[in-house]
Structure formats: C-alpha cells, structure tokens
Amino acid sequence: MVARKTPRKTKPARVPRLEFRHSWTYDQENRLRFTDPLYPSGDEIREYITEVRDAWKPKQRALLNSMSRISGLPWREDAMVCYVVGRGVPMSDPLTLPVYKGQAGLFVEKLAYMLVERLLMHDMNLRARGAFWESMFSSLREDGVKVSYMVPVNAIYREVCSKHLGSPDDSGSLATTNLDYMRAWEIVNKLGHSDVIGRFRRGEWD
C-alpha cells in the first residue's frame, strides 16, 4: 500500500500590520499650514480614526495580498503607521491621510492608492524593477518622471479596485484635479491597465 502524501500547507503571504495614529506633534505642525477655521480637532480626528479603522479592517488582508500579487512584488515591511491629520495631501511615505468627513469609503480608496505607491516605491522593489523604470522614463520623457511613475501605480490600483473596491471611473480622479495625476490616467486608459501591469511584471516597458 502506497502511503499518501500529506499536502504541504502553504504559508499565507506576509502582509504588514497597519496602525492608524493621530500624532499631536505631526498634526499640530500640519495645522499651521492651513487657515481653515473648521480644521478638525484632535478628538474629531481620533473619532474619525475609529470609523476608518472599522471600514479598513475587513478589507485589509485581501487588499494588501492583491497589491503584492498583481504587482509581483513582496511587501518589505512588517508594520506601517498611517498618520491621520485634519487636512492635507495624502502621502505614501510617511503614510499620511487627511480626514474626509463622512466619507470612510473615500478614505479607504485613497489609502489603497497610497499603499500601492508605497509598495512600488520601496527601495528594494525599485531596484528589482530598475530596467522597467529606466526604459519607461526614457519612453515617457516628454511627460516627465512625476507623471511616469504614477502610470504603473494607477494601473495596479485600478486592478485592485476592480476586485475589491469597485471600479474607479475613467479619470481615476479619486476626487483630485492634479494635472500630472490626470495625465498618468490618460496614459493608462490609452494603453489599458492590464497591458501596463504586464509590462511592469515583465520588467520591460518596450
């Protein structure tokens, strides 16, 4: 009798832990840049953090796994802090998002975009796709580096969204009118986001 092999259990992909944090010092510095009399108080920001944490938590593992799988890149961090401030422009590093009052869904979409950007822009992942970035920057040199680097970010974000958050509109606006961002979406829409992802995974733009 031939012994049956027990199938190996595959370890789940490593994804980083995400902590939402209100830093008084960080937010106070940020507050000085704005003259908005309705800038949220610390208590309002902390209440909002509870709201968005509840919206993010059920989607976290699926979203982070999807970003890694679609991009072909591993997460290089075990944990990340997402700073929540009253007002401001979202950033991927340090991971920072403002309050979108009453719009936890928009916050999650913005967070997903910033996380795709952070994954692709990690130093080790940048080196792993060095040939791709070099050839893409050369091909899109008339648009500039700022537009170019957003092209694969936008493409991967769109695929992640379509699977887990609903498809973004054709502009991929995420409630912004930034011209560089919109130009990057034009390129993605023209080529097709799947084509851009394929080029990124192959490591070659042309």
PDB file of C-alpha atoms in Angstrom:
ATOM      1  CA  MET A   1       0.000   0.000   0.000  1.00  0.00           C
ATOM      2  CA  VAL A   2       1.413   3.353  -1.066  1.00  0.00           C
ATOM      3  CA  ALA A   3       1.393   5.951   1.644  1.00  0.00           C
ATOM      4  CA  ARG A   4      -0.497   9.052   0.682  1.00  0.00           C
ATOM      5  CA  LYS A   5       1.477  12.229   0.820  1.00  0.00           C
ATOM      6  CA  THR A   6       0.086  14.873   3.049  1.00  0.00           C
ATOM      7  CA  PRO A   7      -0.138  18.092   1.053  1.00  0.00           C
ATOM      8  CA  ARG A   8       2.084  20.812   2.359  1.00  0.00           C
ATOM      9  CA  LYS A   9       0.340  23.703   3.931  1.00  0.00           C
ATOM     10  CA  THR A  10       1.302  26.889   2.191  1.00  0.00           C
ATOM     11  CA  LYS A  11       2.030  29.798   4.422  1.00  0.00           C
ATOM     12  CA  PRO A  12      -0.176  32.809   3.852  1.00  0.00           C
ATOM     13  CA  ALA A  13       1.638  35.673   2.173  1.00  0.00           C
ATOM     14  CA  ARG A  14       3.158  38.120   4.602  1.00  0.00           C
ATOM     15  CA  VAL A  15       1.338  41.394   4.760  1.00  0.00           C
ATOM     16  CA  PRO A  16       2.239  44.315   7.007  1.00  0.00           C
ATOM     17  CA  ARG A  17       0.220  45.349  10.021  1.00  0.00           C
ATOM     18  CA  LEU A  18      -1.309  48.784   9.672  1.00  0.00           C
ATOM     19  CA  GLU A  19      -1.745  51.131  12.618  1.00  0.00           C
ATOM     20  CA  PHE A  20      -3.795  54.311  12.358  1.00  0.00           C
ATOM     21  CA  ARG A  21      -2.355  57.041  14.530  1.00  0.00           C
ATOM     22  CA  HIS A  22      -3.056  60.638  15.481  1.00  0.00           C
ATOM     23  CA  SER A  23       0.220  62.318  16.331  1.00  0.00           C
ATOM     24  CA  TRP A  24      -0.337  65.609  18.144  1.00  0.00           C
ATOM     25  CA  THR A  25       3.056  66.989  17.111  1.00  0.00           C
ATOM     26  CA  TYR A  26       2.688  65.947  13.468  1.00  0.00           C
ATOM     27  CA  ASP A  27      -0.878  67.251  13.235  1.00  0.00           C
ATOM     28  CA  GLN A  28      -0.002  70.497  15.020  1.00  0.00           C
ATOM     29  CA  GLU A  29       2.766  71.154  12.506  1.00  0.00           C
ATOM     30  CA  ASN A  30       0.338  70.345   9.708  1.00  0.00           C
ATOM     31  CA  ARG A  31      -2.353  72.582  11.231  1.00  0.00           C
ATOM     32  CA  LEU A  32      -0.030  75.604  10.947  1.00  0.00           C
ATOM     33  CA  ARG A  33      -0.063  75.252   7.146  1.00  0.00           C
ATOM     34  CA  PHE A  34      -3.814  75.840   6.995  1.00  0.00           C
ATOM     35  CA  THR A  35      -6.039  78.776   7.868  1.00  0.00           C
ATOM     36  CA  ASP A  36      -9.188  76.647   7.861  1.00  0.00           C
ATOM     37  CA  PRO A  37     -11.282  77.548  10.935  1.00  0.00           C
ATOM     38  CA  LEU A  38     -13.003  74.175  10.584  1.00  0.00           C
ATOM     39  CA  TYR A  39      -9.762  72.202  10.860  1.00  0.00           C
ATOM     40  CA  PRO A  40     -10.766  69.095  12.862  1.00  0.00           C
ATOM     41  CA  SER A  41      -9.814  68.932  16.496  1.00  0.00           C
ATOM     42  CA  GLY A  42      -7.719  66.124  17.925  1.00  0.00           C
ATOM     43  CA  ASP A  43     -10.861  64.492  19.362  1.00  0.00           C
ATOM     44  CA  GLU A  44     -12.585  64.649  15.975  1.00  0.00           C
ATOM     45  CA  ILE A  45      -9.576  63.069  14.274  1.00  0.00           C
ATOM     46  CA  ARG A  46      -9.420  60.256  16.824  1.00  0.00           C
ATOM     47  CA  GLU A  47     -13.145  59.588  16.375  1.00  0.00           C
ATOM     48  CA  TYR A  48     -12.610  59.500  12.619  1.00  0.00           C
ATOM     49  CA  ILE A  49      -9.757  57.029  13.050  1.00  0.00           C
ATOM     50  CA  THR A  50     -12.167  54.641  14.776  1.00  0.00           C
ATOM     51  CA  GLU A  51     -14.553  54.987  11.830  1.00  0.00           C
ATOM     52  CA  VAL A  52     -11.986  54.372   9.107  1.00  0.00           C
ATOM     53  CA  ARG A  53     -10.282  51.575  11.034  1.00  0.00           C
ATOM     54  CA  ASP A  54     -13.601  49.724  11.099  1.00  0.00           C
ATOM     55  CA  ALA A  55     -14.039  50.333   7.349  1.00  0.00           C
ATOM     56  CA  TRP A  56     -10.483  49.205   6.534  1.00  0.00           C
ATOM     57  CA  LYS A  57     -10.104  46.148   8.759  1.00  0.00           C
ATOM     58  CA  PRO A  58     -12.371  43.704   6.844  1.00  0.00           C
ATOM     59  CA  LYS A  59     -10.605  44.563   3.575  1.00  0.00           C
ATOM     60  CA  GLN A  60      -7.023  44.818   4.812  1.00  0.00           C
ATOM     61  CA  ARG A  61      -5.621  41.344   4.131  1.00  0.00           C
ATOM     62  CA  ALA A  62      -7.362  40.953   0.773  1.00  0.00           C
ATOM     63  CA  LEU A  63      -6.209  44.378  -0.423  1.00  0.00           C
ATOM     64  CA  LEU A  64      -2.604  44.002   0.685  1.00  0.00           C
ATOM     65  CA  ASN A  65      -2.356  40.483  -0.740  1.00  0.00           C
ATOM     66  CA  SER A  66      -3.848  41.665  -4.011  1.00  0.00           C
ATOM     67  CA  MET A  67      -1.390  44.552  -4.328  1.00  0.00           C
ATOM     68  CA  SER A  68       1.549  42.196  -3.895  1.00  0.00           C
ATOM     69  CA  ARG A  69       0.169  39.516  -6.203  1.00  0.00           C
ATOM     70  CA  ILE A  70      -0.793  41.890  -9.020  1.00  0.00           C
ATOM     71  CA  SER A  71       2.486  43.811  -8.910  1.00  0.00           C
ATOM     72  CA  GLY A  72       4.627  40.698  -8.459  1.00  0.00           C
ATOM     73  CA  LEU A  73       6.433  42.450  -5.606  1.00  0.00           C
ATOM     74  CA  PRO A  74       6.632  41.419  -1.941  1.00  0.00           C
ATOM     75  CA  TRP A  75       5.879  43.624   0.998  1.00  0.00           C
ATOM     76  CA  ARG A  76       9.195  44.562   2.576  1.00  0.00           C
ATOM     77  CA  GLU A  77       7.723  45.920   5.800  1.00  0.00           C
ATOM     78  CA  ASP A  78       6.204  44.126   8.760  1.00  0.00           C
ATOM     79  CA  ALA A  79       4.280  47.139  10.037  1.00  0.00           C
ATOM     80  CA  MET A  80       3.296  50.611   8.890  1.00  0.00           C
ATOM     81  CA  VAL A  81       1.850  53.616  10.635  1.00  0.00           C
ATOM     82  CA  CYS A  82      -0.823  55.632   8.845  1.00  0.00           C
ATOM     83  CA  TYR A  83      -0.915  59.142  10.286  1.00  0.00           C
ATOM     84  CA  VAL A  84      -4.320  60.787  10.108  1.00  0.00           C
ATOM     85  CA  VAL A  85      -4.300  64.597  10.020  1.00  0.00           C
ATOM     86  CA  GLY A  86      -7.068  67.153   9.817  1.00  0.00           C
ATOM     87  CA  ARG A  87      -6.264  68.497   6.355  1.00  0.00           C
ATOM     88  CA  GLY A  88      -3.614  67.828   3.752  1.00  0.00           C
ATOM     89  CA  VAL A  89      -2.487  65.960   0.667  1.00  0.00           C
ATOM     90  CA  PRO A  90      -2.214  62.162   1.001  1.00  0.00           C
ATOM     91  CA  MET A  91       1.346  60.825   1.084  1.00  0.00           C
ATOM     92  CA  SER A  92       2.715  57.305   0.871  1.00  0.00           C
ATOM     93  CA  ASP A  93       5.850  57.924   2.976  1.00  0.00           C
ATOM     94  CA  PRO A  94       5.332  58.882   5.705  1.00  0.00           C
ATOM     95  CA  LEU A  95       1.942  57.296   5.125  1.00  0.00           C
ATOM     96  CA  THR A  96      -0.411  60.193   5.796  1.00  0.00           C
ATOM     97  CA  LEU A  97      -4.072  60.823   5.019  1.00  0.00           C
ATOM     98  CA  PRO A  98      -6.405  63.657   5.955  1.00  0.00           C
ATOM     99  CA  VAL A  99      -9.911  63.454   7.314  1.00  0.00           C
ATOM    100  CA  TYR A 100     -12.661  63.058   4.703  1.00  0.00           C
ATOM    101  CA  LYS A 101     -15.587  63.729   6.969  1.00  0.00           C
ATOM    102  CA  GLY A 102     -18.443  61.308   6.450  1.00  0.00           C
ATOM    103  CA  GLN A 103     -16.541  59.540   3.660  1.00  0.00           C
ATOM    104  CA  ALA A 104     -14.855  56.491   5.131  1.00  0.00           C
ATOM    105  CA  GLY A 105     -15.105  54.792   1.725  1.00  0.00           C
ATOM    106  CA  LEU A 106     -13.124  57.566   0.044  1.00  0.00           C
ATOM    107  CA  PHE A 107     -10.514  57.318   2.801  1.00  0.00           C
ATOM    108  CA  VAL A 108     -10.119  53.583   2.114  1.00  0.00           C
ATOM    109  CA  GLU A 109      -9.721  54.238  -1.628  1.00  0.00           C
ATOM    110  CA  LYS A 110      -7.097  56.914  -1.018  1.00  0.00           C
ATOM    111  CA  LEU A 111      -5.315  54.643   1.453  1.00  0.00           C
ATOM    112  CA  ALA A 112      -5.290  51.794  -1.075  1.00  0.00           C
ATOM    113  CA  TYR A 113      -3.725  54.088  -3.668  1.00  0.00           C
ATOM    114  CA  MET A 114      -1.048  55.300  -1.264  1.00  0.00           C
ATOM    115  CA  LEU A 115      -0.231  51.716  -0.302  1.00  0.00           C
ATOM    116  CA  VAL A 116       0.220  50.667  -3.936  1.00  0.00           C
ATOM    117  CA  GLU A 117       2.562  53.626  -4.360  1.00  0.00           C
ATOM    118  CA  ARG A 118       4.448  52.724  -1.184  1.00  0.00           C
ATOM    119  CA  LEU A 119       4.844  49.107  -2.303  1.00  0.00           C
ATOM    120  CA  LEU A 120       6.235  50.068  -5.712  1.00  0.00           C
ATOM    121  CA  MET A 121       8.434  52.864  -4.354  1.00  0.00           C
ATOM    122  CA  HIS A 122      10.181  50.807  -1.676  1.00  0.00           C
ATOM    123  CA  ASP A 123      13.934  50.984  -2.355  1.00  0.00           C
ATOM    124  CA  MET A 124      14.339  47.208  -2.780  1.00  0.00           C
ATOM    125  CA  ASN A 125      11.325  46.978  -5.084  1.00  0.00           C
ATOM    126  CA  LEU A 126      12.542  49.925  -7.134  1.00  0.00           C
ATOM    127  CA  ARG A 127      15.837  48.121  -7.671  1.00  0.00           C
ATOM    128  CA  ALA A 128      14.031  44.901  -8.574  1.00  0.00           C
ATOM    129  CA  ARG A 129      12.264  46.734 -11.417  1.00  0.00           C
ATOM    130  CA  GLY A 130      15.159  49.022 -12.313  1.00  0.00           C
ATOM    131  CA  ALA A 131      15.177  48.129 -16.023  1.00  0.00           C
ATOM    132  CA  PHE A 132      11.446  48.799 -16.278  1.00  0.00           C
ATOM    133  CA  TRP A 133      11.681  52.222 -14.671  1.00  0.00           C
ATOM    134  CA  GLU A 134      14.663  53.219 -16.791  1.00  0.00           C
ATOM    135  CA  SER A 135      13.001  52.227 -20.052  1.00  0.00           C
ATOM    136  CA  MET A 136       9.656  53.765 -19.083  1.00  0.00           C
ATOM    137  CA  PHE A 137      11.179  57.084 -18.027  1.00  0.00           C
ATOM    138  CA  SER A 138      13.028  57.188 -21.341  1.00  0.00           C
ATOM    139  CA  SER A 139       9.894  56.381 -23.344  1.00  0.00           C
ATOM    140  CA  LEU A 140       7.725  58.900 -21.485  1.00  0.00           C
ATOM    141  CA  ARG A 141      10.396  61.558 -21.023  1.00  0.00           C
ATOM    142  CA  GLU A 142       8.174  64.265 -22.552  1.00  0.00           C
ATOM    143  CA  ASP A 143       5.672  63.692 -19.737  1.00  0.00           C
ATOM    144  CA  GLY A 144       8.330  63.758 -17.045  1.00  0.00           C
ATOM    145  CA  VAL A 145       9.222  61.491 -14.148  1.00  0.00           C
ATOM    146  CA  LYS A 146       6.332  62.602 -11.929  1.00  0.00           C
ATOM    147  CA  VAL A 147       3.724  61.513 -14.471  1.00  0.00           C
ATOM    148  CA  SER A 148       5.633  58.389 -15.451  1.00  0.00           C
ATOM    149  CA  TYR A 149       5.978  56.859 -12.009  1.00  0.00           C
ATOM    150  CA  MET A 150       2.213  57.196 -11.457  1.00  0.00           C
ATOM    151  CA  VAL A 151       1.396  55.132 -14.567  1.00  0.00           C
ATOM    152  CA  PRO A 152       2.092  51.664 -13.062  1.00  0.00           C
ATOM    153  CA  VAL A 153       0.731  52.815  -9.698  1.00  0.00           C
ATOM    154  CA  ASN A 154      -2.545  53.828 -11.347  1.00  0.00           C
ATOM    155  CA  ALA A 155      -2.749  50.620 -13.373  1.00  0.00           C
ATOM    156  CA  ILE A 156      -2.227  48.354 -10.367  1.00  0.00           C
ATOM    157  CA  TYR A 157      -4.570  50.446  -8.257  1.00  0.00           C
ATOM    158  CA  ARG A 158      -7.300  50.075 -10.890  1.00  0.00           C
ATOM    159  CA  GLU A 159      -6.945  46.284 -10.900  1.00  0.00           C
ATOM    160  CA  VAL A 160      -7.005  46.162  -7.090  1.00  0.00           C
ATOM    161  CA  CYS A 161     -10.075  48.402  -7.050  1.00  0.00           C
ATOM    162  CA  SER A 162     -11.934  46.347  -9.609  1.00  0.00           C
ATOM    163  CA  LYS A 163     -11.502  43.254  -7.455  1.00  0.00           C
ATOM    164  CA  HIS A 164     -12.120  44.694  -4.007  1.00  0.00           C
ATOM    165  CA  LEU A 165     -13.479  48.244  -4.026  1.00  0.00           C
ATOM    166  CA  GLY A 166     -15.457  48.637  -7.230  1.00  0.00           C
ATOM    167  CA  SER A 167     -14.021  50.047 -10.460  1.00  0.00           C
ATOM    168  CA  PRO A 168     -12.892  53.682 -10.385  1.00  0.00           C
ATOM    169  CA  ASP A 169     -14.238  55.958 -13.108  1.00  0.00           C
ATOM    170  CA  ASP A 170     -12.345  56.576 -16.348  1.00  0.00           C
ATOM    171  CA  SER A 171     -10.445  59.514 -14.914  1.00  0.00           C
ATOM    172  CA  GLY A 172      -9.491  57.609 -11.785  1.00  0.00           C
ATOM    173  CA  SER A 173      -9.843  61.009 -10.167  1.00  0.00           C
ATOM    174  CA  LEU A 174     -10.154  59.971  -6.519  1.00  0.00           C
ATOM    175  CA  ALA A 175     -11.540  63.491  -6.022  1.00  0.00           C
ATOM    176  CA  THR A 176      -8.430  65.290  -7.281  1.00  0.00           C
ATOM    177  CA  THR A 177      -7.692  67.619 -10.185  1.00  0.00           C
ATOM    178  CA  ASN A 178      -3.890  67.245 -10.115  1.00  0.00           C
ATOM    179  CA  LEU A 179      -2.801  67.572 -13.755  1.00  0.00           C
ATOM    180  CA  ASP A 180       0.118  65.132 -13.515  1.00  0.00           C
ATOM    181  CA  TYR A 181      -2.143  62.541 -11.934  1.00  0.00           C
ATOM    182  CA  MET A 182      -4.803  63.032 -14.604  1.00  0.00           C
ATOM    183  CA  ARG A 183      -2.195  62.760 -17.392  1.00  0.00           C
ATOM    184  CA  ALA A 184      -0.990  59.466 -15.917  1.00  0.00           C
ATOM    185  CA  TRP A 185      -4.564  58.183 -16.075  1.00  0.00           C
ATOM    186  CA  GLU A 186      -4.791  59.226 -19.738  1.00  0.00           C
ATOM    187  CA  ILE A 187      -1.783  57.016 -20.487  1.00  0.00           C
ATOM    188  CA  VAL A 188      -3.237  54.095 -18.529  1.00  0.00           C
ATOM    189  CA  ASN A 189      -6.610  54.442 -20.262  1.00  0.00           C
ATOM    190  CA  LYS A 190      -4.973  54.600 -23.695  1.00  0.00           C
ATOM    191  CA  LEU A 191      -2.791  51.511 -23.183  1.00  0.00           C
ATOM    192  CA  GLY A 192      -5.156  49.585 -20.938  1.00  0.00           C
ATOM    193  CA  HIS A 193      -4.294  48.943 -17.317  1.00  0.00           C
ATOM    194  CA  SER A 194      -3.738  45.212 -17.928  1.00  0.00           C
ATOM    195  CA  ASP A 195      -1.120  46.000 -20.577  1.00  0.00           C
ATOM    196  CA  VAL A 196       0.708  48.356 -18.198  1.00  0.00           C
ATOM    197  CA  ILE A 197       0.664  45.706 -15.463  1.00  0.00           C
ATOM    198  CA  GLY A 198       2.017  43.125 -17.908  1.00  0.00           C
ATOM    199  CA  ARG A 199       4.915  45.395 -18.825  1.00  0.00           C
ATOM    200  CA  PHE A 200       5.636  46.078 -15.165  1.00  0.00           C
ATOM    201  CA  ARG A 201       5.658  42.395 -14.234  1.00  0.00           C
ATOM    202  CA  ARG A 202       7.940  41.552 -17.187  1.00  0.00           C
ATOM    203  CA  GLY A 203      10.264  44.324 -16.114  1.00  0.00           C
ATOM    204  CA  GLU A 204      10.276  45.940 -19.548  1.00  0.00           C
ATOM    205  CA  TRP A 205       8.341  48.946 -20.780  1.00  0.00           C
ATOM    206  CA  ASP A 206       9.024  48.459 -24.507  1.00  0.00           C
TER     207      ASP A 206
END
